[in-house]
mmCIF file with all atom_site columns, C-alpha atoms and ligand atoms in Angstrom:
data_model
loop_
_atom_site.group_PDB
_atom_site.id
_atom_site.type_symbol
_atom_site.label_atom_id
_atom_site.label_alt_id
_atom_site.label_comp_id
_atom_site.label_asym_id
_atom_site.label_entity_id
_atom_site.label_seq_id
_atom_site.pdbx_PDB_ins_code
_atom_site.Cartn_x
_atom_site.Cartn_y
_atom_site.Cartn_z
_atom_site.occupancy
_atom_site.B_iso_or_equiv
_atom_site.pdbx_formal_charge
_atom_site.auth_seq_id
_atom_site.auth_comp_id
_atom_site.auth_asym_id
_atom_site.auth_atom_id
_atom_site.pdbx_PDB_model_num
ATOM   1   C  CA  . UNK C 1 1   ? 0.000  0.000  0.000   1.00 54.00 ? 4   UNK C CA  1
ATOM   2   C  CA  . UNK C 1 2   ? 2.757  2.142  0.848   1.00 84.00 ? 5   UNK C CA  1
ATOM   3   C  CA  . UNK C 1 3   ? 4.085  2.682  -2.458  1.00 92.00 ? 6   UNK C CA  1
ATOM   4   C  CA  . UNK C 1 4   ? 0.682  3.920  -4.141  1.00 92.00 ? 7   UNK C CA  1
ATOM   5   C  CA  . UNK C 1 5   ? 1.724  7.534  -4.312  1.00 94.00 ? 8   UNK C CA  1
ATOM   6   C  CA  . UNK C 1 6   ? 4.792  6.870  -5.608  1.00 95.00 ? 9   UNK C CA  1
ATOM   7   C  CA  . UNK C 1 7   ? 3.118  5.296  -8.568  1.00 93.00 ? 10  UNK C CA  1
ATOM   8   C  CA  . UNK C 1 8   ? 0.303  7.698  -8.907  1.00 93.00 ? 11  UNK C CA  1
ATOM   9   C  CA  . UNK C 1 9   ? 2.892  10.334 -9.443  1.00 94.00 ? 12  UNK C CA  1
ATOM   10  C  CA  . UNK C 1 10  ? 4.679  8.213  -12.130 1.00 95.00 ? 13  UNK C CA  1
ATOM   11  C  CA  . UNK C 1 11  ? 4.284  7.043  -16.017 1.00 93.00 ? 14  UNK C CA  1
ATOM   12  C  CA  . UNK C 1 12  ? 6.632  4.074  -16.234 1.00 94.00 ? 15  UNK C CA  1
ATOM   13  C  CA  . UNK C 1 13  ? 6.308  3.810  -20.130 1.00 93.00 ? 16  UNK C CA  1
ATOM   14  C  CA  . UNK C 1 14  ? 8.133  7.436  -19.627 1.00 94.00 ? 17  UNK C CA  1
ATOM   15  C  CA  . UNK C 1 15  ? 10.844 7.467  -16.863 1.00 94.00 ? 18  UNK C CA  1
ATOM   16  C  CA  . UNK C 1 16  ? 13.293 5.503  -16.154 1.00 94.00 ? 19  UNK C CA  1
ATOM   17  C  CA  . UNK C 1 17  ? 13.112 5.465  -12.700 1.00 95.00 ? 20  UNK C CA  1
ATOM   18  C  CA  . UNK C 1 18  ? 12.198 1.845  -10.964 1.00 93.00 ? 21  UNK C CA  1
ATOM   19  C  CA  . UNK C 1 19  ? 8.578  0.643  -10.720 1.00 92.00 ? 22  UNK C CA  1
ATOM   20  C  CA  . UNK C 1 20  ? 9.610  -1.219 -7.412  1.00 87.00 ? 23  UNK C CA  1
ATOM   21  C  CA  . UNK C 1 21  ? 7.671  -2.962 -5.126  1.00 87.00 ? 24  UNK C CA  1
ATOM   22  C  CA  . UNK C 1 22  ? 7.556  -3.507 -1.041  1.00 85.00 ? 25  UNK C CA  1
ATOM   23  C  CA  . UNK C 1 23  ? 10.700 -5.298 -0.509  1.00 83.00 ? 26  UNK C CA  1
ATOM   24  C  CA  . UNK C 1 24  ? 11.806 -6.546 3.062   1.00 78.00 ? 27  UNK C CA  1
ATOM   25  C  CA  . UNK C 1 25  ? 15.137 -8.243 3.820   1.00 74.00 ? 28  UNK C CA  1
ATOM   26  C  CA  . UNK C 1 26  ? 17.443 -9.698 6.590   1.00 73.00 ? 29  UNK C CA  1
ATOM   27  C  CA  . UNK C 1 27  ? 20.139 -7.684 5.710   1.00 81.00 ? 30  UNK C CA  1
ATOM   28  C  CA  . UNK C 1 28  ? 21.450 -3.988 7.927   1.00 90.00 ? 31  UNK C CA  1
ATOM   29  C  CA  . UNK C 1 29  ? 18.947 -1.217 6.812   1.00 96.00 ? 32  UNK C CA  1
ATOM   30  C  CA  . UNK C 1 30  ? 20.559 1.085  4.294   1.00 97.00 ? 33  UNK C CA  1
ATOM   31  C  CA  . UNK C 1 31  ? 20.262 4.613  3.357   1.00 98.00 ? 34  UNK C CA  1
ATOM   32  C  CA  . UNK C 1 32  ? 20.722 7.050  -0.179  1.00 98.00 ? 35  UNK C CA  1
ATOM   33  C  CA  . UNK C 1 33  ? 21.264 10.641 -0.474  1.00 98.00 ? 36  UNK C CA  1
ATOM   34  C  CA  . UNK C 1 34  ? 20.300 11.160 -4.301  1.00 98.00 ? 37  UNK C CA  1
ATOM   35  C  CA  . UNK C 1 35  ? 21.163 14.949 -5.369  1.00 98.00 ? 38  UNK C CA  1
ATOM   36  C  CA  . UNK C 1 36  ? 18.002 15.780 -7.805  1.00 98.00 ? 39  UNK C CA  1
ATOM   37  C  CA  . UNK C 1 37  ? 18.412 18.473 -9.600  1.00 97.00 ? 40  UNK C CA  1
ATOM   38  C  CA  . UNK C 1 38  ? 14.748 18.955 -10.666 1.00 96.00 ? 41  UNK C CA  1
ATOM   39  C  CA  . UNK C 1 39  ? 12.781 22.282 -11.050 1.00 94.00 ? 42  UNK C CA  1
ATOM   40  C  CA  . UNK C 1 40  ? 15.262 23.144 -8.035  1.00 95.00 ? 43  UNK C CA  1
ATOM   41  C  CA  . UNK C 1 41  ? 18.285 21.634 -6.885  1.00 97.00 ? 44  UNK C CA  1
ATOM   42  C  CA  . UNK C 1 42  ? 17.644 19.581 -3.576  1.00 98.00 ? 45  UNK C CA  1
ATOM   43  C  CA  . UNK C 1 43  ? 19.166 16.628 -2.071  1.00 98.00 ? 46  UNK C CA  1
ATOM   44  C  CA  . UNK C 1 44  ? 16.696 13.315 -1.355  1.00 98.00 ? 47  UNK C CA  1
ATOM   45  C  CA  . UNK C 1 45  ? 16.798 11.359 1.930   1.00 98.00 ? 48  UNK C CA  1
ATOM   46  C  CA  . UNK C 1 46  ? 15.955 7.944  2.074   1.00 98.00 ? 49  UNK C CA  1
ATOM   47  C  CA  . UNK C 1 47  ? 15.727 5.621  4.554   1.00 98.00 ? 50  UNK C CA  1
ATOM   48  C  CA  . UNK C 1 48  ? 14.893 2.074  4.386   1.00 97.00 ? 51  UNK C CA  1
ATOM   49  C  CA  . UNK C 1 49  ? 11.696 0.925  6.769   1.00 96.00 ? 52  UNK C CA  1
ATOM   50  C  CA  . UNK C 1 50  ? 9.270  -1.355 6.394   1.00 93.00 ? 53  UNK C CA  1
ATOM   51  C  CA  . UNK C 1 51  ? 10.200 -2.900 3.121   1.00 94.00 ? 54  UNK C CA  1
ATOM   52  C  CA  . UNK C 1 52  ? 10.355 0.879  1.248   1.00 96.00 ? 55  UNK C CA  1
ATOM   53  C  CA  . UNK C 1 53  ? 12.421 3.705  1.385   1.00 98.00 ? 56  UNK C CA  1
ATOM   54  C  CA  . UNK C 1 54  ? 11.368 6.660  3.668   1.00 98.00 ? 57  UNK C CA  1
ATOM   55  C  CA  . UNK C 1 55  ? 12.131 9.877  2.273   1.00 98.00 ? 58  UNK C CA  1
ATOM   56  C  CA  . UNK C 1 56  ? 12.598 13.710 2.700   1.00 98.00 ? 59  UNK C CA  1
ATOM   57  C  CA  . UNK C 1 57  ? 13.388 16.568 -0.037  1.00 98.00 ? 60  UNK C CA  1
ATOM   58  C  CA  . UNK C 1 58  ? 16.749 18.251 1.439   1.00 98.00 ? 61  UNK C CA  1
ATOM   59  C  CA  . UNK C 1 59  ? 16.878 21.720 -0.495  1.00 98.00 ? 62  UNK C CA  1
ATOM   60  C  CA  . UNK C 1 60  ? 20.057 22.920 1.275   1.00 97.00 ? 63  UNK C CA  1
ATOM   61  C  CA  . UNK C 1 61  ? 21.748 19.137 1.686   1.00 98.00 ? 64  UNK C CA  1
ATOM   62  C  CA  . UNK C 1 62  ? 22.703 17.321 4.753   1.00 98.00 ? 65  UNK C CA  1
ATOM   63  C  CA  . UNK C 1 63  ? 25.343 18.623 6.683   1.00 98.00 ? 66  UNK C CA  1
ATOM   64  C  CA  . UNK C 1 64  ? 27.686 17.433 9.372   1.00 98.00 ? 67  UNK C CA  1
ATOM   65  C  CA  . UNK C 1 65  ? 27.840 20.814 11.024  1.00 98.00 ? 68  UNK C CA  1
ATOM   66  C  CA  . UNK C 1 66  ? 25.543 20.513 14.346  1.00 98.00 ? 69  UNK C CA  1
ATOM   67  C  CA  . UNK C 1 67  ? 24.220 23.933 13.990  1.00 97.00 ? 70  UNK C CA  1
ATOM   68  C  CA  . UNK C 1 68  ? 22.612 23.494 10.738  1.00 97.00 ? 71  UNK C CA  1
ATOM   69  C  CA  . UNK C 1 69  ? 19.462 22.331 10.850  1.00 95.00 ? 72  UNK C CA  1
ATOM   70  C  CA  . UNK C 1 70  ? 18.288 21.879 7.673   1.00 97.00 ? 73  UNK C CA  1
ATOM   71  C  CA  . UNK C 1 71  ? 14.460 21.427 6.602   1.00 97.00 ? 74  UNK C CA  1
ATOM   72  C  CA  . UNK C 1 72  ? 13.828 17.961 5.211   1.00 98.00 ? 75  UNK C CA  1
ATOM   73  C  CA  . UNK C 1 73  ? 10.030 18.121 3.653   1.00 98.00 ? 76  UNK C CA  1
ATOM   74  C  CA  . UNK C 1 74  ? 9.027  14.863 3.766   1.00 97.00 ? 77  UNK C CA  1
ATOM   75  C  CA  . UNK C 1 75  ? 7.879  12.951 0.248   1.00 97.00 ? 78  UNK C CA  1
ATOM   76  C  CA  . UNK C 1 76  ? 6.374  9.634  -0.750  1.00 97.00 ? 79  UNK C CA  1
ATOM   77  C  CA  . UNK C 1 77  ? 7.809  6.441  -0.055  1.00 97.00 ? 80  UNK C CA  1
ATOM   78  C  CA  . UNK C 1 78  ? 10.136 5.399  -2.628  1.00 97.00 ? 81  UNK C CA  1
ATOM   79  C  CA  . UNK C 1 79  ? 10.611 1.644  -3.742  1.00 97.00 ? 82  UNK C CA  1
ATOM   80  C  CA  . UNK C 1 80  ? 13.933 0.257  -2.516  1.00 96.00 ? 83  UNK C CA  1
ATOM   81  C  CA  . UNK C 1 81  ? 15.334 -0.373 -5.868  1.00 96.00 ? 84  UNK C CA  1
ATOM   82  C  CA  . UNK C 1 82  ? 15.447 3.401  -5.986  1.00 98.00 ? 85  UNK C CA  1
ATOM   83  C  CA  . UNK C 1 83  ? 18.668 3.410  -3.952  1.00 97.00 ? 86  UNK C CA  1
ATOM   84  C  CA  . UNK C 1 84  ? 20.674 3.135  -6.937  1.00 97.00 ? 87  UNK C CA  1
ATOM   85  C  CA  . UNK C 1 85  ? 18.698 5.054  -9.386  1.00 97.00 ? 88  UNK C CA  1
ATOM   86  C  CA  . UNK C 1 86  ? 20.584 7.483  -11.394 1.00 97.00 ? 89  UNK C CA  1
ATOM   87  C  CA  . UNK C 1 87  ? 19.394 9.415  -14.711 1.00 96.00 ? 90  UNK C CA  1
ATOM   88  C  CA  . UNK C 1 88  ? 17.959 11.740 -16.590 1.00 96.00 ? 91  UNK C CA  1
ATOM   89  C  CA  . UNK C 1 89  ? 14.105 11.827 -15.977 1.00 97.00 ? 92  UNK C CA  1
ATOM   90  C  CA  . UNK C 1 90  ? 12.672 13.103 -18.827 1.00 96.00 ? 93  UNK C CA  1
ATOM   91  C  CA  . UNK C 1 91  ? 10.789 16.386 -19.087 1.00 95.00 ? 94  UNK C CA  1
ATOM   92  C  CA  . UNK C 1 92  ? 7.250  16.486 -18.402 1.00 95.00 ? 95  UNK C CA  1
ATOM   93  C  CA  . UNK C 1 93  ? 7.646  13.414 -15.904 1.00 96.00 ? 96  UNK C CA  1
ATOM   94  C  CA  . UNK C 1 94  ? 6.976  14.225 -12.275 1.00 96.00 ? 97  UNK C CA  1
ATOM   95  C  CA  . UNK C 1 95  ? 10.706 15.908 -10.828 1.00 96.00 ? 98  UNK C CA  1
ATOM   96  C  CA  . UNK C 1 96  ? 12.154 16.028 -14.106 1.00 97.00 ? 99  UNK C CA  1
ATOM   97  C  CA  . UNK C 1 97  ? 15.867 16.825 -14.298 1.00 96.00 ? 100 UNK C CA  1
ATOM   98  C  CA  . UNK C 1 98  ? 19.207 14.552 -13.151 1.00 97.00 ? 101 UNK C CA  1
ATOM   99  C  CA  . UNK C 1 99  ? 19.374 12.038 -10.094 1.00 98.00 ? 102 UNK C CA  1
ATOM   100 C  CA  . UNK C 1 100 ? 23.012 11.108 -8.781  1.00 97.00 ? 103 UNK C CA  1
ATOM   101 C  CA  . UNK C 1 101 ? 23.892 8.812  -5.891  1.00 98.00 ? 104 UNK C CA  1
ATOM   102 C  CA  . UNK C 1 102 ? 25.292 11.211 -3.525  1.00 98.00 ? 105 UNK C CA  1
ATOM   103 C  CA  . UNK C 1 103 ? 25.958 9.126  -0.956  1.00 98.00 ? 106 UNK C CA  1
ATOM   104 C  CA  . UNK C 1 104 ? 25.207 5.371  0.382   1.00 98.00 ? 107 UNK C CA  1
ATOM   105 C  CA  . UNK C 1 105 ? 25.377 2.922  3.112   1.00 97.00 ? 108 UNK C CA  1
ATOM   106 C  CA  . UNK C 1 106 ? 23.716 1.518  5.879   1.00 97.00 ? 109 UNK C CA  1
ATOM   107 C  CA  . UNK C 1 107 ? 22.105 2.906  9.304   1.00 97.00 ? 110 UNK C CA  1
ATOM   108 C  CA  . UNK C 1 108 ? 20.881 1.945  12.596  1.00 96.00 ? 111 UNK C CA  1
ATOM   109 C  CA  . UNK C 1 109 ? 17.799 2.754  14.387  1.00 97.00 ? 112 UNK C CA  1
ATOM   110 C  CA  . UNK C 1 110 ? 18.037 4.467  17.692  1.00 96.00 ? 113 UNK C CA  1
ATOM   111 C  CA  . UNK C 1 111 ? 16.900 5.485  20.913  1.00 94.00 ? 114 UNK C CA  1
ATOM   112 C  CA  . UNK C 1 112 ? 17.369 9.341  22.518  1.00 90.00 ? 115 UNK C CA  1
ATOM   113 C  CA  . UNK C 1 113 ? 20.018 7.462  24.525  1.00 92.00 ? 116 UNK C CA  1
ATOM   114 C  CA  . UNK C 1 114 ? 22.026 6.364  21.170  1.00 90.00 ? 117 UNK C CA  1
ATOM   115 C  CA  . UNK C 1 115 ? 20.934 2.795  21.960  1.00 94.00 ? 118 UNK C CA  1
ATOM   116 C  CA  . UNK C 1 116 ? 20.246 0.587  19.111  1.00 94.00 ? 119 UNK C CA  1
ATOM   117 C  CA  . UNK C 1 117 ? 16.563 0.306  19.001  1.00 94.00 ? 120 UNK C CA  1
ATOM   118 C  CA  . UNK C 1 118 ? 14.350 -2.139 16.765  1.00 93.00 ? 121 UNK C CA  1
ATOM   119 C  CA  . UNK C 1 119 ? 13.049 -1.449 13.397  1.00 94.00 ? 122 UNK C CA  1
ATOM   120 C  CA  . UNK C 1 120 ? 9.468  -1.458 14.754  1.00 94.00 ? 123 UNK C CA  1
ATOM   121 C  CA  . UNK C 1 121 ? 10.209 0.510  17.650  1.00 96.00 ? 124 UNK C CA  1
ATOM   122 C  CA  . UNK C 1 122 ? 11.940 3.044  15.091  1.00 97.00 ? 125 UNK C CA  1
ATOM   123 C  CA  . UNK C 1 123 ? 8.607  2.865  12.954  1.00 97.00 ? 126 UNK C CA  1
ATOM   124 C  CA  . UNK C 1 124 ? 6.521  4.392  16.110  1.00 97.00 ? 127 UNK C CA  1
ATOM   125 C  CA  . UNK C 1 125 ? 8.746  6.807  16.756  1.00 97.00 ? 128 UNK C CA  1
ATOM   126 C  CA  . UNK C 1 126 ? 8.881  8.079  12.483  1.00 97.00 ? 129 UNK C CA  1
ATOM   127 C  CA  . UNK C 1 127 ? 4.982  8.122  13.280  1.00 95.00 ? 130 UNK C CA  1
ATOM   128 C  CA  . UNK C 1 128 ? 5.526  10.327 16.356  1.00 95.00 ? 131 UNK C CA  1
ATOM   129 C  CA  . UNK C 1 129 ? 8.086  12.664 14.732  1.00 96.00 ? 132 UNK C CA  1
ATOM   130 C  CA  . UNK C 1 130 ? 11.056 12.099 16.250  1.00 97.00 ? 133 UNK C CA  1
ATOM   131 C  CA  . UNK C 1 131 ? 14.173 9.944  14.837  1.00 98.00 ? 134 UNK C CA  1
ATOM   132 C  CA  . UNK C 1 132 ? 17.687 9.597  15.854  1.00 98.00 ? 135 UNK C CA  1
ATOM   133 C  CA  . UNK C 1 133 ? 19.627 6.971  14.016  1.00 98.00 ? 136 UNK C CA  1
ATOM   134 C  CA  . UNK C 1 134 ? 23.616 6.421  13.001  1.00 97.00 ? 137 UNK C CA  1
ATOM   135 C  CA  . UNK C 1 135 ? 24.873 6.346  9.678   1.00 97.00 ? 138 UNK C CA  1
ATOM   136 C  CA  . UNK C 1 136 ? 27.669 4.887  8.017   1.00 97.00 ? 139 UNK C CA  1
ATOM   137 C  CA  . UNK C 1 137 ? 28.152 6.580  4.575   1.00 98.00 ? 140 UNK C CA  1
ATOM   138 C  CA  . UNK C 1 138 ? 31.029 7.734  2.828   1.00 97.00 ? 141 UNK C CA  1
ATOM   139 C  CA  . UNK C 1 139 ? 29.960 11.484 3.708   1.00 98.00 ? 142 UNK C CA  1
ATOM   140 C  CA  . UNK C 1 140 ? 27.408 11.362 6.300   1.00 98.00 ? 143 UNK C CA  1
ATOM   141 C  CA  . UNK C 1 141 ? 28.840 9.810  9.347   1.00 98.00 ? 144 UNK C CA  1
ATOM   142 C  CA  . UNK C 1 142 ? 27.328 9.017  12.905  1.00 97.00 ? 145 UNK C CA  1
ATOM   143 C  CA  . UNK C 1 143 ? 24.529 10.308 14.924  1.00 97.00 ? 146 UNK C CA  1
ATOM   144 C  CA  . UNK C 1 144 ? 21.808 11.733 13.435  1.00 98.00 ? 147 UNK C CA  1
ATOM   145 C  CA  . UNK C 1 145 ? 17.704 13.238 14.374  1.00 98.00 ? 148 UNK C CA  1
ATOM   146 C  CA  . UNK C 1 146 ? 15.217 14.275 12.295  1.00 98.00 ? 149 UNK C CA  1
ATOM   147 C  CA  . UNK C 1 147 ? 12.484 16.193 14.240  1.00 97.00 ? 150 UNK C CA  1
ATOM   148 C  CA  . UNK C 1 148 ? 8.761  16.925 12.760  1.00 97.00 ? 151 UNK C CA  1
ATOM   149 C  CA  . UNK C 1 149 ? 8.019  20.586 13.097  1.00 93.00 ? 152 UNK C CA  1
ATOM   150 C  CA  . UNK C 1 150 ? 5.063  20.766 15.641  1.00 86.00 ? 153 UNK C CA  1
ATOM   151 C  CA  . UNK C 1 151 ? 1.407  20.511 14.192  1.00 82.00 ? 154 UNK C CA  1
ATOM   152 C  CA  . UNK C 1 152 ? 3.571  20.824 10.633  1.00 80.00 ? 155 UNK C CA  1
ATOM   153 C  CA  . UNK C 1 153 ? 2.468  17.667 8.434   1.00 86.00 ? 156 UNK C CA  1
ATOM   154 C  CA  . UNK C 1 154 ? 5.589  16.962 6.395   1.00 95.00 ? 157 UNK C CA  1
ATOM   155 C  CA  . UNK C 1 155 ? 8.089  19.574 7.487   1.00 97.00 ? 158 UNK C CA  1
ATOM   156 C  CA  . UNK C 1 156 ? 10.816 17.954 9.164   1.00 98.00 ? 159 UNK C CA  1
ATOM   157 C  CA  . UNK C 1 157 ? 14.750 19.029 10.159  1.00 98.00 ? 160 UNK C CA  1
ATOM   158 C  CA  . UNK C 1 158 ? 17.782 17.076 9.931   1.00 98.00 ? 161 UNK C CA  1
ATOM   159 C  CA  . UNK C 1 159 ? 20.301 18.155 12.262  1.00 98.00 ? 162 UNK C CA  1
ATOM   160 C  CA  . UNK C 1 160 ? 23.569 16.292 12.862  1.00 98.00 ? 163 UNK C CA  1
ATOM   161 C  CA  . UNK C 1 161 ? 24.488 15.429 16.597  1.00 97.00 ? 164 UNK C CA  1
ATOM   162 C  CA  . UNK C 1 162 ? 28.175 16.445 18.059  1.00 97.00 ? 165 UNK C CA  1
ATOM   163 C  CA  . UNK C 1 163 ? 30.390 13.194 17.901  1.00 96.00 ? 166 UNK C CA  1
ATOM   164 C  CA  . UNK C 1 164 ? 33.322 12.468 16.223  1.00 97.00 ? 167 UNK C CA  1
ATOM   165 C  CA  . UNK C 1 165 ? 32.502 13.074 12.917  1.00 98.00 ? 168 UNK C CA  1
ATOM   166 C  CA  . UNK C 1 166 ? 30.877 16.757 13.487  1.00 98.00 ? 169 UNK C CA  1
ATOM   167 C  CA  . UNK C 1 167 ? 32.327 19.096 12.010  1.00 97.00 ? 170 UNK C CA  1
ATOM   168 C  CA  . UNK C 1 168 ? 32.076 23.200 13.292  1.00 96.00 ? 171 UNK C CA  1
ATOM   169 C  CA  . UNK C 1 169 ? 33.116 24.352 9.489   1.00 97.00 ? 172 UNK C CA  1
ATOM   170 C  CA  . UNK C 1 170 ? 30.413 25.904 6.749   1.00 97.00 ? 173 UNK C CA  1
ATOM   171 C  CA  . UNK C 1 171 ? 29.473 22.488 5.528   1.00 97.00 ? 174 UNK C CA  1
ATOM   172 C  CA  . UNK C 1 172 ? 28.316 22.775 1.560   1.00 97.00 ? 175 UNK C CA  1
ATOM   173 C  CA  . UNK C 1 173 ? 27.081 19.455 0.059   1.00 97.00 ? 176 UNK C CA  1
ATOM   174 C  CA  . UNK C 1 174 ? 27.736 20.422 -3.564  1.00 97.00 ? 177 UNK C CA  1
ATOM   175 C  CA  . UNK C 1 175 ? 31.487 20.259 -2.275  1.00 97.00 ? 178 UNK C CA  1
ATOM   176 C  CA  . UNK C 1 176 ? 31.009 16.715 -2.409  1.00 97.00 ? 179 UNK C CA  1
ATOM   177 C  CA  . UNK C 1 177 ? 28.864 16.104 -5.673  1.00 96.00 ? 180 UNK C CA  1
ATOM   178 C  CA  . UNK C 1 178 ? 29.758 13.874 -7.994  1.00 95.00 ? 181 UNK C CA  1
ATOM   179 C  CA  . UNK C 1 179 ? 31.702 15.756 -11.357 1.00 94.00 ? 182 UNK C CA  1
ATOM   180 C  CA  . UNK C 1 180 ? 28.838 14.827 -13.422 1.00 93.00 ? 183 UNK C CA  1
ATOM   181 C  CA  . UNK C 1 181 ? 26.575 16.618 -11.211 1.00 94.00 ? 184 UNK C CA  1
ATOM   182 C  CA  . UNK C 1 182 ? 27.873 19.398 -11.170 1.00 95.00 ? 185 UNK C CA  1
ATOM   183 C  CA  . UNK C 1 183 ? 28.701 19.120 -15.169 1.00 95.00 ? 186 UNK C CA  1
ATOM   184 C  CA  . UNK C 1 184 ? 24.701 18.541 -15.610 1.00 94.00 ? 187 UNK C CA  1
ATOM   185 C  CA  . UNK C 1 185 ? 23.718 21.583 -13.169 1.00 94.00 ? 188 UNK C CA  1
ATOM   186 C  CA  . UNK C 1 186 ? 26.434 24.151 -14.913 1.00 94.00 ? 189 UNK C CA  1
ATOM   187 C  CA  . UNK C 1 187 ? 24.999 22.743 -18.650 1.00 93.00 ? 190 UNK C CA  1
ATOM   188 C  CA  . UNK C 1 188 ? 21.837 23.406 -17.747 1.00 91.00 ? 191 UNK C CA  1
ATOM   189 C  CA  . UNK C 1 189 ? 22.365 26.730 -16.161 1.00 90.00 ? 192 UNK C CA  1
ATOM   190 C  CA  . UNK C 1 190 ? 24.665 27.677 -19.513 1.00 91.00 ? 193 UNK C CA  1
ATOM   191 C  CA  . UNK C 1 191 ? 21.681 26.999 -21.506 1.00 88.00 ? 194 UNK C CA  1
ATOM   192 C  CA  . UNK C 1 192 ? 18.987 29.223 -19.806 1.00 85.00 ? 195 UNK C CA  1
ATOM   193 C  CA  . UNK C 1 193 ? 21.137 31.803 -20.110 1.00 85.00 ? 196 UNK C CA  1
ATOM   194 C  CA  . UNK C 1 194 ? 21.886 31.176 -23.915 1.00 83.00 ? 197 UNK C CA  1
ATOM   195 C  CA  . UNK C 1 195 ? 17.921 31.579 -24.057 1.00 75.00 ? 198 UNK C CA  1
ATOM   196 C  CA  . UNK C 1 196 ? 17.452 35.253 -23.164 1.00 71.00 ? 199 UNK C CA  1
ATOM   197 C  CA  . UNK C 1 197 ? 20.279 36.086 -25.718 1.00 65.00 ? 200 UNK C CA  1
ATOM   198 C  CA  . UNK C 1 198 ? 18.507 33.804 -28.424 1.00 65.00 ? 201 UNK C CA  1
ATOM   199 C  CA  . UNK C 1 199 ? 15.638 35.845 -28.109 1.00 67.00 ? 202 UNK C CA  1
ATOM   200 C  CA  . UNK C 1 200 ? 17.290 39.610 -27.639 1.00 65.00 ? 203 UNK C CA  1
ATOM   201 C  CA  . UNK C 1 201 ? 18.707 37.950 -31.255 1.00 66.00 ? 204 UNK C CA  1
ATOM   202 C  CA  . UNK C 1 202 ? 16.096 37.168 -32.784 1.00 65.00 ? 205 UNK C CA  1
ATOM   203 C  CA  . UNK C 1 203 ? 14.099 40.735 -31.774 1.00 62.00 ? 206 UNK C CA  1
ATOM   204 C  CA  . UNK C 1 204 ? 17.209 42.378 -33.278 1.00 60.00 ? 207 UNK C CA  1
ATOM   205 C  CA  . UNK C 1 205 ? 17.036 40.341 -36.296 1.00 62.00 ? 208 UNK C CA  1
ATOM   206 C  CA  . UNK C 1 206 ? 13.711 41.237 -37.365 1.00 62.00 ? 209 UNK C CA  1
ATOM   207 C  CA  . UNK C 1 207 ? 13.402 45.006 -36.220 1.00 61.00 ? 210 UNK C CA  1
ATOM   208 C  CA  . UNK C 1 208 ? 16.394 44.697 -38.857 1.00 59.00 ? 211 UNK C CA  1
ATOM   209 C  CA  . UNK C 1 209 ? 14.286 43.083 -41.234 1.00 59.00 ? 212 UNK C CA  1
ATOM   210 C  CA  . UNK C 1 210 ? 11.333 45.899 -40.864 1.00 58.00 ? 213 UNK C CA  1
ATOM   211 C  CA  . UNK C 1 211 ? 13.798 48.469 -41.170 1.00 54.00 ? 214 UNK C CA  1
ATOM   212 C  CA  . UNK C 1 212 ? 15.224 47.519 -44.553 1.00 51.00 ? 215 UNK C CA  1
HETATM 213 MN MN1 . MN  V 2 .   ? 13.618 14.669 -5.487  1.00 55.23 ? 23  MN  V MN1 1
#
């Protein structure tokens, strides 16, 4: 049932992107970051619960630095085949633009005490709107909330916890994007501005023509 807005949103015959279907497994719960550059550049959290992918639009990107605390709206449940979706999705599909793995690995559920909790336990507390969990990734490291704004229905923040792996510098998450990423993003942005001038042109061009 869980996945039913994911496919409502989608044409299959016309994006790439994974049909996917409720998948549970054995195996340590994993996490994606995909950076989707779509009508606007944001960074999608997933977490795996439940046999599908839980998952928040990041416009400014994780960060590491504790005092961020950067608004995670909260989006459909994605199937977990998504995790290692990456493409173009084609334009007039729903959040056409580029997907790139940003980042990838697994996580663990826990209590306010740090304390590994169970996946059901973890479930409650996603329903209650209030997460902590640790991450192993290759950028995001350790502890971790996300916290429901109050009376709010999908408005959430992701704010990194002090350990180890905090950081107190100005933490950027395009200073960690893939080259192609940032290839697609600075193609893209080349072009709008070629269209302006196209046009100015083309004006040019025929007040040249009405003139002669
Ligand atoms: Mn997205």
């Amino acid at each position: 049932m869980t996945l039913v807005k994911y496919k409502e949103k989608r044409n299959f015959d016309n994006t790439p992107e994974p049909e996917g279907k409720v998948k549970r497994g054995k195996h340590d719960l994993i996490f994606v970051v995909q950076r989707h550059h779509a009508s606007h550049l944001h960074y999608d959290f997933r977490l795996e619960l439940d046999g599908t992918l839980k998952s928040w639009a990041i416009p400014k990107g994780p960060s590491l630095n504790p005092a961020d605390r950067r608004l995670a709206m909260q989006v459909e449940d994605h199937p977990i085949s998504y995790a290692t979706f990456e493409g173009d999705i084609p334009t007039g599909n729903y959040g056409a633009g580029h997907v790139d793995v940003w980042d990838h690995g697994t996580y663990t559920p826990e209590d306010e005490h740090q304390q590994p909790i169970t996946a059901a336990q973890f479930a409650k507390n996603l329903e209650a709107g209030s997460i902590k969990f640790t991450i192993k990734g290759r950028h995001l490291k350790g502890s971790f909330a996300l916290v429901k704004f109050k009376g709010e229905d999908k408005s959430w923040l992701l704010i990194k916890h002090k350990d180890q792996y905090a950081t107190q510098e100005p933490y950027n998450s395009e200073d960690y994007a893939k080259k192609s990423s940032l290839e697609y993003t600075r193609k893209r942005a080349a072009k709008k501005a070629a269209v302006p001038k196209a046009i100015a042109t083309k004006k040019v061009a025929k007040k040249a023509i009405k003139k002669s």
